[in-house]
Amino acid sequence: MISIEAKPYIFEFKPNSTALVIIDMQRDFVLPGGFGQSLGNDVSPLRLIVPKIEALLGMWRSLGACVVHTRESHLPDLSDCPPSKLKRGNPKLSIGDLGPMGRLLVRGEYGCDIIDELRPLPSEIVIDKPGKGAFFQTSLMEQLTHRGITHLIFTGVTTEVCVQTSMREANDRGFECLVVDDATESYFPHFKAATLAMIVAQAGIVGWSASTQAIFNGFKGQQSE
Ligand code: C5J
């Protein structure tokens, strides 16, 4: 059992029943020229978390533990994209429009794929999701249940949108959830701070938060026991 210093209190998990979930680390959100920038955002802060996620990913891979990558993405004919989502925000470029990295948030396009540093291995779960939440219209629940996963450790972008939505969906489905506070990022620092605070409020109403270092300390503690 790994025990880590977390908010609002100690989080315990067994690696073989815990998935590392990496939400939407796609070029379209993290790099200039993508969907995130088309909405008027400065995407540069999002790249700063890449080393933290790489470190956690390296740890999970070394243990042979479960890794889930998600992509917010749509079919090329956009039949899985509700008109409300397509029109929302009046962006310069909408979902499906051609940008410098291909059609925005369309499956198979260069920009829609995960950044090189975090490229999934063939053995890892990749979930293409048409919504903000990772469970909506996907096979994630079945895939996690099949592997005996009970605990989820969340990273990725953006904290208050797809990370929080997915974590709330998971919490309602009975998973024990933790978000890694320095391995998730938002275009808006105050939204990130508020999201982390509301997740752990009321004795962990959605779950726990902890730093990458706290997770590594937990693994070190286990080795010395
Ligand atoms: C957004 C996401 N922010 N991955 N998507 O639209 O959080």
Short mmCIF file of C-alpha atoms and ligand atoms in Angstrom, two decimals:
data_model
loop_
_atom_site.label_atom_id
_atom_site.label_comp_id
_atom_site.label_asym_id
_atom_site.label_seq_id
_atom_site.Cartn_x
_atom_site.Cartn_y
_atom_site.Cartn_z
CA MET A 1 0.00 0.00 0.00
CA ILE A 2 1.33 3.47 -0.89
CA SER A 3 0.45 6.24 1.55
CA ILE A 4 0.85 9.84 0.47
CA GLU A 5 0.56 13.21 2.16
CA ALA A 6 -2.47 14.75 0.49
CA LYS A 7 -5.27 17.23 1.05
CA PRO A 8 -7.58 16.92 2.93
CA TYR A 9 -5.88 13.87 4.48
CA ILE A 10 -3.66 10.84 3.66
CA PHE A 11 -4.45 9.10 0.34
CA GLU A 12 -3.72 5.38 0.15
CA PHE A 13 -3.58 3.24 -2.98
CA LYS A 14 -2.18 0.06 -4.45
CA PRO A 15 -0.43 0.65 -7.80
CA ASN A 16 -1.93 -2.46 -9.42
CA SER A 17 -5.45 -1.11 -8.90
CA THR A 18 -4.66 2.54 -9.60
CA ALA A 19 -4.66 4.18 -13.03
CA LEU A 20 -2.71 7.29 -13.93
CA VAL A 21 -5.14 9.37 -15.99
CA ILE A 22 -3.65 11.97 -18.34
CA ILE A 23 -6.37 14.28 -19.59
CA ASP A 24 -6.19 15.91 -23.03
CA MET A 25 -2.45 16.64 -23.33
CA GLN A 26 -3.09 17.25 -27.02
CA ARG A 27 -1.25 19.64 -29.31
CA ASP A 28 -4.59 21.40 -29.82
CA PHE A 29 -4.63 22.50 -26.16
CA VAL A 30 -0.94 22.81 -25.38
CA LEU A 31 0.71 24.23 -28.51
CA PRO A 32 0.23 27.52 -30.37
CA GLY A 33 -2.08 27.24 -33.40
CA GLY A 34 -4.51 24.82 -31.76
CA PHE A 35 -8.04 24.91 -30.40
CA GLY A 36 -6.99 26.43 -27.05
CA GLN A 37 -5.35 29.38 -28.74
CA SER A 38 -8.29 29.80 -31.16
CA LEU A 39 -10.42 30.57 -28.07
CA GLY A 40 -8.08 33.45 -27.24
CA ASN A 41 -5.95 31.69 -24.60
CA ASP A 42 -2.23 31.96 -23.91
CA VAL A 43 -1.26 28.28 -24.10
CA SER A 44 2.30 28.65 -22.76
CA PRO A 45 1.56 27.85 -19.06
CA LEU A 46 0.17 24.45 -20.04
CA ARG A 47 3.53 23.22 -21.32
CA LEU A 48 5.16 23.76 -17.92
CA ILE A 49 3.48 20.69 -16.41
CA VAL A 50 4.86 18.30 -19.05
CA PRO A 51 7.96 17.28 -16.99
CA LYS A 52 5.77 16.44 -13.97
CA ILE A 53 3.47 14.23 -16.05
CA GLU A 54 6.48 12.63 -17.73
CA ALA A 55 7.90 11.74 -14.29
CA LEU A 56 4.62 10.16 -13.15
CA LEU A 57 4.21 8.37 -16.46
CA GLY A 58 7.75 6.97 -16.13
CA MET A 59 6.89 5.68 -12.65
CA TRP A 60 3.61 4.07 -13.76
CA ARG A 61 5.31 2.46 -16.76
CA SER A 62 8.16 1.11 -14.61
CA LEU A 63 5.54 -0.56 -12.37
CA GLY A 64 3.56 -1.94 -15.33
CA ALA A 65 0.53 -0.14 -13.87
CA CYS A 66 -2.51 1.11 -15.78
CA VAL A 67 -2.22 4.36 -17.78
CA VAL A 68 -5.16 6.16 -19.41
CA HIS A 69 -4.72 8.97 -21.95
CA THR A 70 -7.72 10.97 -23.12
CA ARG A 71 -8.27 13.15 -26.16
CA GLU A 72 -11.13 15.58 -26.53
CA SER A 73 -11.96 14.78 -30.12
CA HIS A 74 -14.67 14.35 -32.73
CA LEU A 75 -15.44 12.24 -35.75
CA PRO A 76 -14.42 13.85 -39.08
CA ASP A 77 -18.10 14.43 -39.98
CA LEU A 78 -18.66 16.04 -36.53
CA SER A 79 -21.75 13.88 -36.03
CA ASP A 80 -20.73 13.44 -32.37
CA CYS A 81 -20.39 17.19 -31.76
CA PRO A 82 -23.58 18.89 -30.59
CA PRO A 83 -24.36 22.17 -32.42
CA SER A 84 -24.21 23.99 -29.07
CA LYS A 85 -20.57 22.93 -28.63
CA LEU A 86 -19.69 23.82 -32.21
CA LYS A 87 -21.00 27.37 -31.92
CA ARG A 88 -19.94 28.11 -28.35
CA GLY A 89 -17.61 31.07 -27.78
CA ASN A 90 -17.64 32.44 -31.31
CA PRO A 91 -13.97 31.48 -31.79
CA LYS A 92 -11.83 32.59 -34.75
CA LEU A 93 -11.65 28.93 -35.71
CA SER A 94 -14.24 26.35 -34.59
CA ILE A 95 -14.03 22.60 -34.02
CA GLY A 96 -13.52 20.96 -37.43
CA ASP A 97 -12.02 24.07 -39.07
CA LEU A 98 -8.60 23.81 -40.65
CA GLY A 99 -5.82 25.28 -38.51
CA PRO A 100 -2.02 25.14 -38.83
CA MET A 101 -1.99 21.65 -37.20
CA GLY A 102 -4.95 20.23 -39.14
CA ARG A 103 -8.68 20.26 -38.42
CA LEU A 104 -9.28 21.33 -34.82
CA LEU A 105 -10.18 18.50 -32.38
CA VAL A 106 -10.83 16.05 -35.22
CA ARG A 107 -9.63 12.47 -34.71
CA GLY A 108 -6.62 11.52 -36.77
CA GLU A 109 -5.43 15.11 -37.24
CA TYR A 110 -1.92 16.06 -36.10
CA GLY A 111 -3.11 18.77 -33.69
CA CYS A 112 -5.70 16.52 -32.09
CA ASP A 113 -3.09 13.98 -31.05
CA ILE A 114 -1.13 13.79 -27.81
CA ILE A 115 2.16 15.71 -27.58
CA ASP A 116 5.34 13.79 -28.44
CA GLU A 117 6.70 13.75 -24.86
CA LEU A 118 3.64 11.84 -23.58
CA ARG A 119 2.91 9.63 -26.61
CA PRO A 120 0.91 6.57 -25.45
CA LEU A 121 2.40 3.09 -25.65
CA PRO A 122 0.34 0.46 -27.51
CA SER A 123 -0.45 -1.22 -24.16
CA GLU A 124 -2.01 1.95 -22.69
CA ILE A 125 -5.68 2.95 -22.80
CA VAL A 126 -6.49 5.86 -25.14
CA ILE A 127 -9.97 7.32 -24.81
CA ASP A 128 -11.40 9.59 -27.51
CA LYS A 129 -14.14 11.58 -25.84
CA PRO A 130 -16.60 13.95 -27.49
CA GLY A 131 -17.38 15.71 -24.20
CA LYS A 132 -15.44 17.31 -21.41
CA GLY A 133 -15.84 14.25 -19.17
CA ALA A 134 -13.88 11.05 -19.89
CA PHE A 135 -16.85 8.77 -19.13
CA PHE A 136 -19.47 10.41 -21.37
CA GLN A 137 -20.03 8.30 -24.52
CA THR A 138 -16.81 6.31 -24.01
CA SER A 139 -15.81 2.80 -22.92
CA LEU A 140 -13.69 4.03 -20.01
CA MET A 141 -15.87 2.62 -17.22
CA GLU A 142 -15.86 -0.87 -18.78
CA GLN A 143 -12.11 -0.77 -19.43
CA LEU A 144 -11.30 0.25 -15.85
CA THR A 145 -13.68 -2.29 -14.34
CA HIS A 146 -12.21 -5.02 -16.52
CA ARG A 147 -8.73 -4.24 -15.15
CA GLY A 148 -9.87 -4.09 -11.51
CA ILE A 149 -9.09 -0.39 -11.17
CA THR A 150 -10.52 1.31 -8.07
CA HIS A 151 -8.31 4.42 -7.72
CA LEU A 152 -7.55 7.17 -10.27
CA ILE A 153 -4.75 9.74 -10.21
CA PHE A 154 -5.60 12.68 -12.45
CA THR A 155 -3.23 14.95 -14.39
CA GLY A 156 -3.56 17.05 -17.55
CA VAL A 157 -5.56 19.99 -18.84
CA THR A 158 -7.50 22.01 -18.18
CA THR A 159 -7.99 21.77 -14.43
CA GLU A 160 -11.44 23.32 -14.22
CA VAL A 161 -12.86 21.90 -17.45
CA CYS A 162 -11.94 18.38 -18.59
CA VAL A 163 -9.92 17.35 -15.52
CA GLN A 164 -12.55 18.42 -13.02
CA THR A 165 -15.47 17.09 -15.10
CA SER A 166 -13.78 13.70 -15.48
CA MET A 167 -12.88 13.55 -11.80
CA ARG A 168 -16.47 14.33 -10.77
CA GLU A 169 -17.79 11.68 -13.15
CA ALA A 170 -15.32 9.17 -11.67
CA ASN A 171 -16.22 10.12 -8.10
CA ASP A 172 -19.91 9.53 -8.83
CA ARG A 173 -19.00 6.11 -10.24
CA GLY A 174 -17.29 5.05 -7.01
CA PHE A 175 -13.61 5.60 -7.84
CA GLU A 176 -11.24 7.06 -5.23
CA CYS A 177 -9.74 10.06 -7.02
CA LEU A 178 -6.73 12.30 -6.53
CA VAL A 179 -5.61 15.23 -8.69
CA VAL A 180 -1.90 16.05 -8.87
CA ASP A 181 -1.79 19.79 -8.22
CA ASP A 182 1.44 20.54 -10.12
CA ALA A 183 0.66 18.14 -13.01
CA THR A 184 -2.55 19.89 -14.03
CA GLU A 185 -2.91 23.37 -15.49
CA SER A 186 -5.42 25.93 -16.63
CA TYR A 187 -5.32 28.97 -18.91
CA PHE A 188 -6.64 30.82 -15.82
CA PRO A 189 -4.59 30.49 -12.58
CA HIS A 190 -7.52 31.57 -10.37
CA PHE A 191 -9.78 28.87 -11.89
CA LYS A 192 -7.11 26.25 -11.19
CA ALA A 193 -6.78 27.39 -7.57
CA ALA A 194 -10.55 27.45 -7.07
CA THR A 195 -10.96 23.99 -8.62
CA LEU A 196 -8.30 22.42 -6.40
CA ALA A 197 -9.89 24.05 -3.36
CA MET A 198 -13.41 22.86 -4.18
CA ILE A 199 -12.30 19.27 -4.90
CA VAL A 200 -10.85 18.82 -1.41
CA ALA A 201 -13.45 20.94 0.42
CA GLN A 202 -15.94 19.34 2.80
CA ALA A 203 -13.48 16.57 3.74
CA GLY A 204 -12.80 15.65 0.11
CA ILE A 205 -16.21 15.94 -1.50
CA VAL A 206 -14.73 15.05 -4.91
CA GLY A 207 -11.44 13.57 -3.73
CA TRP A 208 -7.86 14.42 -2.82
CA SER A 209 -5.02 16.58 -4.14
CA ALA A 210 -1.27 16.13 -3.74
CA SER A 211 1.98 17.17 -5.41
CA THR A 212 4.09 15.01 -7.71
CA GLN A 213 6.80 14.99 -5.03
CA ALA A 214 4.34 13.69 -2.42
CA ILE A 215 3.54 10.75 -4.69
CA PHE A 216 7.23 9.96 -5.16
CA ASN A 217 7.77 10.29 -1.39
CA GLY A 218 4.97 7.76 -0.90
CA PHE A 219 6.76 5.27 -3.16
CA LYS A 220 10.07 5.87 -1.33
CA GLY A 221 8.36 5.35 2.04
CA GLN A 222 6.98 2.03 0.88
CA GLN A 223 10.46 0.81 -0.17
CA SER A 224 11.97 1.60 3.26
CA GLU A 225 9.16 -0.15 5.21
C1 C5J B 1 -11.39 22.56 -22.80
C2 C5J B 1 -10.24 20.67 -21.86
N1 C5J B 1 -10.87 23.41 -21.91
N2 C5J B 1 -9.50 19.64 -22.22
N3 C5J B 1 -11.00 21.25 -22.82
O1 C5J B 1 -12.19 22.95 -23.61
O2 C5J B 1 -10.22 21.09 -20.72
#
